[in-house]
């Protein structure tokens, strides 16, 4: 049996605070600190606690070459090796842990990005509950606790030194952008027409042309994409679209077609939608949710272990989301985007491996309700009367 170190791991010092009753009773009550090291590996969902002996051995085992266990046992304490293997930081050949580690290697992740992506994902987070906890912590007065926010704009000289620019002329694009307001009041009853679904998906995610550039097959789409690679896939949770059964789908960018993955009962679709958007109830009534999932393997195939590659995949999603906002607004629909999502739950529903196809955010679109119950940022009264 041969072993090697996992591909990407970051060791972090941690200080945990606990209330020590004895210290509390002293004149100046203090929190007690405990210090520990944790390992965050790109192929493991959970961080693991490690000690200094384990860290020392981990630093001496190759992550590239496989080494015979007997050779390692000759060089290092068997107990430490066993503990590292049990924690998944040393990987044995032909095991499930090795497969998970392989998906990080073969996708060509840059190490820090891989660890950040894996460990910043949410599972079963309820943002309503979190908001309540935050309000309790700041005693309902966030500004008093956070202090004043940084200014809305930056000034790099005195006002008299500024060169005034002409105003932005009226145009169809300016008018369209003025009506773009993140929607938190979707019509809870009105379904989406199939034409609206098809048009928005086609404009945002559909391929306008297929080509080969320097031997690489690429697609032309309505938004820019790093390296022209278009790694972002649209997965859908359809809830109320005429003629389309509620369920999970994948949008095929070249065929401009829906690929059915799983049909859902209405109650199950509701529960999944709520979980996907971390219990932001105001997004629940959107008739269709769009999961922006980045096929990292496609971008990283070109930008291997590249410091900017992960960032580029996220920026791609930002461009697509703005295009979706505008495409929906143009059809008289409303849209939203949220980064507060339970990635792990979405991966489970769609069968996605987080290191090869990772969830970046969730959007949605549909008809806006006639009445406003939840806040929308519309200071110009472009969609809501004053
Ligand atoms: C990256 C990103 C993340 C966002 N996350 C959330 C979110 O978690 N919840 C939410 O209600 N809105 C979210 N929004 C929407 C913003 O709150 C919204 O854009 C902002 O309030 C300005 O309003 P506007 O889009 O109508 O101009 C997000 C927007 C972006 C671009």
XYZ file of C-alpha atoms and ligand atoms in Angstrom:
417
model
C 0.000 0.000 0.000
C 1.356 3.428 -0.955
C 0.594 6.846 0.479
C 1.088 10.478 -0.448
C 0.166 13.845 1.017
C -3.049 15.365 -0.242
C -2.697 17.896 -3.049
C -3.770 21.171 -1.331
C -3.784 21.775 2.400
C -3.507 24.935 4.478
C -2.590 24.822 8.168
C -4.160 27.598 10.221
C -3.619 28.616 13.850
C -6.870 29.025 15.780
C -7.646 30.742 19.056
C -10.930 29.683 20.609
C -12.538 31.700 23.350
C -14.503 30.132 26.155
C -16.020 31.655 29.249
C -13.992 30.569 32.254
C -16.191 30.881 35.354
C -13.205 31.283 37.644
C -11.858 34.107 35.518
C -15.359 35.635 35.377
C -15.378 36.013 39.142
C -12.143 37.959 39.198
C -12.060 41.734 39.152
C -11.512 41.993 35.410
C -13.494 39.141 33.870
C -11.757 37.552 30.888
C -12.439 34.954 28.299
C -10.161 31.915 28.381
C -8.268 31.158 25.152
C -7.367 27.766 23.787
C -4.910 27.523 20.940
C -4.956 24.854 18.251
C -3.939 24.102 14.662
C -6.424 23.101 12.011
C -5.829 21.688 8.543
C -8.072 22.830 5.694
C -7.712 20.481 2.741
C -9.258 21.081 -0.670
C -10.617 17.519 -0.955
C -12.288 17.448 2.497
C -15.493 19.273 3.465
C -14.594 19.596 7.137
C -11.495 21.118 8.692
C -9.534 18.775 10.966
C -7.563 19.502 14.103
C -3.864 18.584 13.903
C -0.968 18.629 16.341
C 2.615 19.734 15.810
C 3.897 16.149 15.355
C 1.365 15.603 12.586
C 2.233 18.912 10.921
C 5.930 17.992 10.987
C 5.315 14.594 9.343
C 2.863 16.051 6.815
C 5.581 18.456 5.699
C 7.929 15.562 4.946
C 5.687 13.313 2.855
C 5.635 13.930 -0.889
C 2.362 15.144 -2.376
C 3.486 14.023 -5.838
C 5.273 10.672 -5.569
C 3.568 7.687 -3.928
C 5.694 6.227 -1.093
C 5.432 2.687 0.282
C 3.847 2.602 3.722
C 6.761 0.517 5.017
C 9.208 3.203 3.903
C 7.172 5.915 5.641
C 6.914 3.800 8.800
C 10.670 3.498 8.768
C 10.997 7.304 8.733
C 8.047 8.452 10.900
C 6.057 7.251 13.933
C 3.392 4.758 12.806
C 0.792 6.318 15.110
C 1.237 9.750 13.535
C 0.980 8.287 10.031
C -2.198 6.411 10.979
C -3.708 9.510 12.500
C -2.942 11.603 9.384
C -4.445 8.917 7.183
C -7.566 8.711 9.345
C -7.921 12.487 9.040
C -7.639 12.236 5.250
C -4.476 14.339 5.025
C -2.354 11.381 3.972
C -4.055 9.613 1.122
C -3.829 5.896 0.422
C -3.882 4.722 -3.208
C -7.204 3.487 -4.685
C -9.436 4.826 -1.899
C -12.433 7.192 -1.887
C -10.172 9.840 -0.315
C -7.710 9.412 -3.191
C -10.575 9.889 -5.688
C -11.632 13.143 -3.979
C -8.010 14.320 -3.927
C -7.662 13.366 -7.611
C -10.568 15.599 -8.603
C -8.658 18.592 -7.148
C -5.431 17.538 -8.924
C -6.929 16.811 -12.330
C -8.936 20.058 -12.292
C -5.652 22.020 -11.977
C -6.743 24.124 -8.991
C -4.446 26.770 -7.567
C -4.013 25.696 -3.933
C -5.278 28.678 -1.917
C -8.260 29.173 -4.241
C -9.150 25.494 -3.915
C -9.101 25.603 -0.127
C -11.087 28.860 -0.038
C -13.696 27.500 -2.457
C -14.158 24.239 -0.590
C -14.320 25.664 2.912
C -16.424 28.790 2.333
C -19.396 26.776 1.099
C -22.579 26.727 3.192
C -24.736 23.775 4.184
C -28.191 24.240 5.717
C -27.612 27.873 6.694
C -30.772 29.770 7.620
C -30.060 33.434 6.927
C -33.208 34.519 8.811
C -31.900 32.834 11.940
C -28.424 34.301 11.370
C -29.891 37.794 10.898
C -31.834 37.400 14.164
C -28.648 36.368 15.965
C -26.796 39.371 14.501
C -29.593 41.732 15.585
C -29.377 40.290 19.095
C -25.609 40.759 19.149
C -25.814 44.384 18.031
C -28.913 44.971 20.193
C -30.904 46.119 17.151
C -28.466 48.957 16.483
C -25.935 47.767 13.901
C -24.557 51.244 13.178
C -23.837 51.907 16.840
C -21.782 48.699 16.934
C -20.218 48.750 13.488
C -19.414 52.457 13.447
C -20.078 54.644 10.416
C -19.644 52.981 7.014
C -16.879 54.108 4.647
C -18.005 56.925 2.319
C -20.148 56.108 -0.735
C -17.545 57.590 -3.100
C -13.844 58.332 -3.120
C -12.482 61.875 -3.431
C -8.907 62.263 -4.683
C -8.718 66.057 -4.827
C -10.619 69.252 -4.066
C -14.001 69.724 -5.824
C -12.677 72.724 -7.812
C -10.058 70.473 -9.453
C -12.697 68.183 -10.957
C -13.344 68.114 -14.696
C -17.132 67.985 -15.048
C -18.371 65.467 -17.633
C -21.469 65.792 -19.810
C -24.551 63.941 -18.549
C -25.402 60.440 -19.759
C -27.749 60.864 -22.743
C -31.128 59.166 -22.757
C -31.004 55.873 -24.651
C -32.858 52.565 -24.735
C -30.007 51.025 -22.706
C -30.103 53.825 -20.119
C -33.892 53.411 -19.829
C -33.553 49.650 -19.475
C -30.876 49.989 -16.811
C -33.025 52.463 -14.889
C -35.749 49.806 -14.597
C -33.324 47.170 -13.288
C -34.226 46.738 -9.643
C -33.469 43.606 -7.638
C -36.850 41.958 -7.012
C -37.900 40.654 -3.612
C -41.638 40.743 -4.365
C -42.426 38.107 -6.969
C -46.022 37.416 -7.958
C -46.800 34.266 -5.940
C -49.359 32.987 -8.455
C -48.565 34.134 -11.986
C -46.568 31.540 -13.900
C -43.802 32.344 -16.331
C -44.660 31.938 -20.013
C -42.421 29.417 -21.822
C -41.393 32.149 -24.280
C -40.128 34.310 -21.412
C -38.118 31.420 -20.013
C -36.653 30.540 -23.412
C -35.853 34.117 -24.335
C -34.040 34.986 -21.108
C -32.103 31.711 -21.011
C -31.166 32.028 -24.681
C -29.965 35.628 -24.368
C -27.967 34.994 -21.211
C -26.646 31.457 -21.451
C -27.262 30.405 -25.057
C -24.456 29.998 -27.590
C -24.731 32.379 -30.542
C -21.970 30.688 -32.460
C -19.560 27.793 -32.138
C -16.003 28.226 -33.340
C -12.506 26.857 -32.955
C -9.901 29.400 -31.892
C -6.279 28.200 -32.023
C -7.560 24.661 -31.920
C -9.815 25.190 -28.902
C -13.580 24.758 -29.346
C -15.299 27.866 -27.951
C -18.741 29.432 -27.854
C -19.817 32.998 -28.512
C -22.266 34.274 -25.903
C -23.807 37.608 -24.970
C -21.437 38.230 -22.040
C -17.647 38.191 -21.936
C -15.835 35.234 -20.397
C -12.207 34.804 -19.327
C -10.302 33.162 -22.173
C -13.588 32.870 -24.095
C -14.053 29.570 -22.286
C -17.578 30.113 -20.870
C -17.293 27.670 -17.981
C -20.572 28.756 -16.338
C -23.482 26.330 -16.537
C -27.109 27.197 -15.752
C -28.986 24.672 -13.636
C -32.662 25.408 -13.017
C -35.181 24.821 -10.299
C -38.431 25.303 -12.200
C -41.469 25.917 -10.021
C -44.141 27.694 -12.055
C -43.489 27.773 -15.792
C -46.377 27.000 -18.145
C -45.780 23.728 -19.926
C -42.670 22.807 -17.937
C -43.144 20.376 -15.042
C -41.742 21.550 -11.707
C -38.316 20.039 -11.269
C -34.571 20.277 -11.678
C -33.134 20.935 -15.120
C -29.884 21.752 -16.880
C -29.875 24.299 -19.719
C -27.946 23.065 -22.750
C -26.195 26.144 -24.167
C -25.653 24.799 -27.691
C -28.930 22.909 -28.151
C -30.884 25.757 -26.456
C -32.883 23.121 -24.625
C -33.745 21.987 -21.127
C -32.338 18.697 -19.928
C -34.717 17.269 -17.302
C -32.880 15.908 -14.261
C -35.634 15.242 -11.723
C -39.353 16.085 -11.435
C -40.488 17.534 -8.121
C -43.743 17.710 -6.183
C -44.691 21.329 -5.431
C -43.894 20.984 -1.717
C -40.482 19.488 -2.427
C -39.721 22.252 -4.928
C -40.670 24.866 -2.300
C -38.442 23.250 0.320
C -35.497 23.002 -2.057
C -35.894 26.601 -3.246
C -35.915 27.870 0.317
C -32.866 25.826 1.217
C -30.955 26.850 -1.920
C -31.294 30.565 -1.057
C -30.553 30.012 2.647
C -34.127 30.820 3.731
C -34.361 34.237 2.085
C -38.145 33.875 1.910
C -38.634 36.828 -0.409
C -36.963 34.895 -3.247
C -39.164 31.835 -2.751
C -41.934 32.970 -5.106
C -39.648 33.390 -8.121
C -41.083 30.902 -10.657
C -37.617 29.831 -11.740
C -34.303 29.791 -9.904
C -31.059 29.764 -11.877
C -28.023 28.142 -10.287
C -24.787 29.567 -11.652
C -22.302 26.687 -11.507
C -18.770 27.105 -12.788
C -17.150 24.214 -14.598
C -13.732 24.948 -13.112
C -12.149 22.160 -15.105
C -12.822 24.093 -18.336
C -11.257 27.394 -17.210
C -8.413 25.713 -15.329
C -7.645 23.446 -18.294
C -6.099 26.598 -19.783
C -5.254 28.589 -16.659
C -3.541 25.809 -14.713
C -2.776 26.490 -11.030
C -3.269 30.138 -12.024
C -3.539 32.782 -9.299
C -6.362 34.628 -11.109
C -8.329 31.687 -12.500
C -10.817 31.193 -9.636
C -11.464 34.918 -9.495
C -12.120 34.917 -13.252
C -14.764 32.186 -12.916
C -16.589 34.264 -10.306
C -16.332 37.412 -12.425
C -17.820 35.489 -15.364
C -20.898 34.795 -13.237
C -21.190 38.495 -12.365
C -21.299 39.388 -16.038
C -23.927 36.747 -16.752
C -26.059 37.856 -13.834
C -26.148 41.458 -15.036
C -27.086 40.255 -18.514
C -29.879 38.203 -16.966
C -31.147 41.205 -15.017
C -31.292 43.225 -18.254
C -32.754 40.426 -20.385
C -35.510 39.883 -17.837
C -36.161 43.614 -17.375
C -36.463 44.087 -21.123
C -39.321 41.565 -21.168
C -41.123 43.305 -18.316
C -39.921 40.707 -15.825
C -37.970 41.138 -12.611
C -34.802 39.400 -11.443
C -32.530 38.845 -8.466
C -29.100 37.468 -7.625
C -27.857 36.174 -4.289
C -24.498 34.953 -3.072
C -26.021 33.815 0.237
C -26.675 30.267 -0.883
C -26.287 26.765 0.519
C -23.836 25.442 -2.039
C -23.547 22.010 -0.445
C -27.324 21.442 -0.573
C -27.449 22.593 -4.205
C -24.569 20.266 -5.145
C -26.439 17.367 -3.517
C -29.663 18.132 -5.400
C -27.975 18.372 -8.823
C -25.233 15.787 -8.258
C -22.348 18.262 -8.663
C -18.795 17.701 -7.459
C -17.802 21.040 -5.862
C -14.245 20.971 -7.187
C -15.180 20.334 -10.816
C -18.548 22.145 -11.068
C -18.945 24.581 -8.204
C -21.942 26.695 -7.280
C -21.136 30.438 -7.318
C -24.556 31.961 -6.758
C -28.282 31.760 -7.428
C -30.500 34.094 -9.438
C -34.083 34.000 -10.547
C -36.674 35.809 -12.557
C -40.417 36.121 -12.976
C -43.291 38.569 -12.728
C -43.171 41.202 -10.018
C -46.119 41.331 -7.588
C -48.517 44.285 -7.649
C -47.831 45.164 -4.047
C -44.546 45.643 -2.270
C -44.037 43.912 1.048
C -40.295 43.396 1.044
C -37.744 46.127 0.550
C -36.482 46.883 -2.963
C -33.924 49.562 -3.731
C -35.861 51.843 -6.052
C -35.012 55.431 -5.067
C -35.960 56.703 -8.560
C -39.386 55.001 -8.410
C -38.665 53.233 -11.655
C -40.815 50.229 -10.773
C -42.683 51.215 -7.594
C -44.730 54.428 -7.244
C -43.521 56.940 -4.654
C -22.848 39.456 -5.616
C -24.208 39.866 -5.142
C -24.746 39.242 -4.040
C -26.012 39.573 -3.582
N -26.555 38.887 -2.529
C -27.795 39.197 -2.108
C -28.391 38.501 -1.033
O -27.804 37.592 -0.454
N -29.643 38.835 -0.648
C -30.337 39.835 -1.256
O -31.483 40.092 -0.863
N -29.797 40.535 -2.278
C -28.553 40.240 -2.721
N -28.006 40.924 -3.765
C -28.754 42.028 -4.384
C -28.281 43.341 -3.782
O -28.775 43.446 -2.460
C -28.795 44.496 -4.637
O -28.118 44.457 -5.873
C -28.555 45.831 -3.942
O -29.396 45.956 -2.831
C -28.809 47.008 -4.867
O -30.122 46.964 -5.382
P -30.407 46.935 -6.944
O -29.847 45.648 -7.497
O -31.905 46.974 -7.062
O -29.740 48.127 -7.522
C -26.756 40.596 -4.244
C -26.209 41.222 -5.360
C -24.953 40.858 -5.816
C -24.389 41.532 -7.036
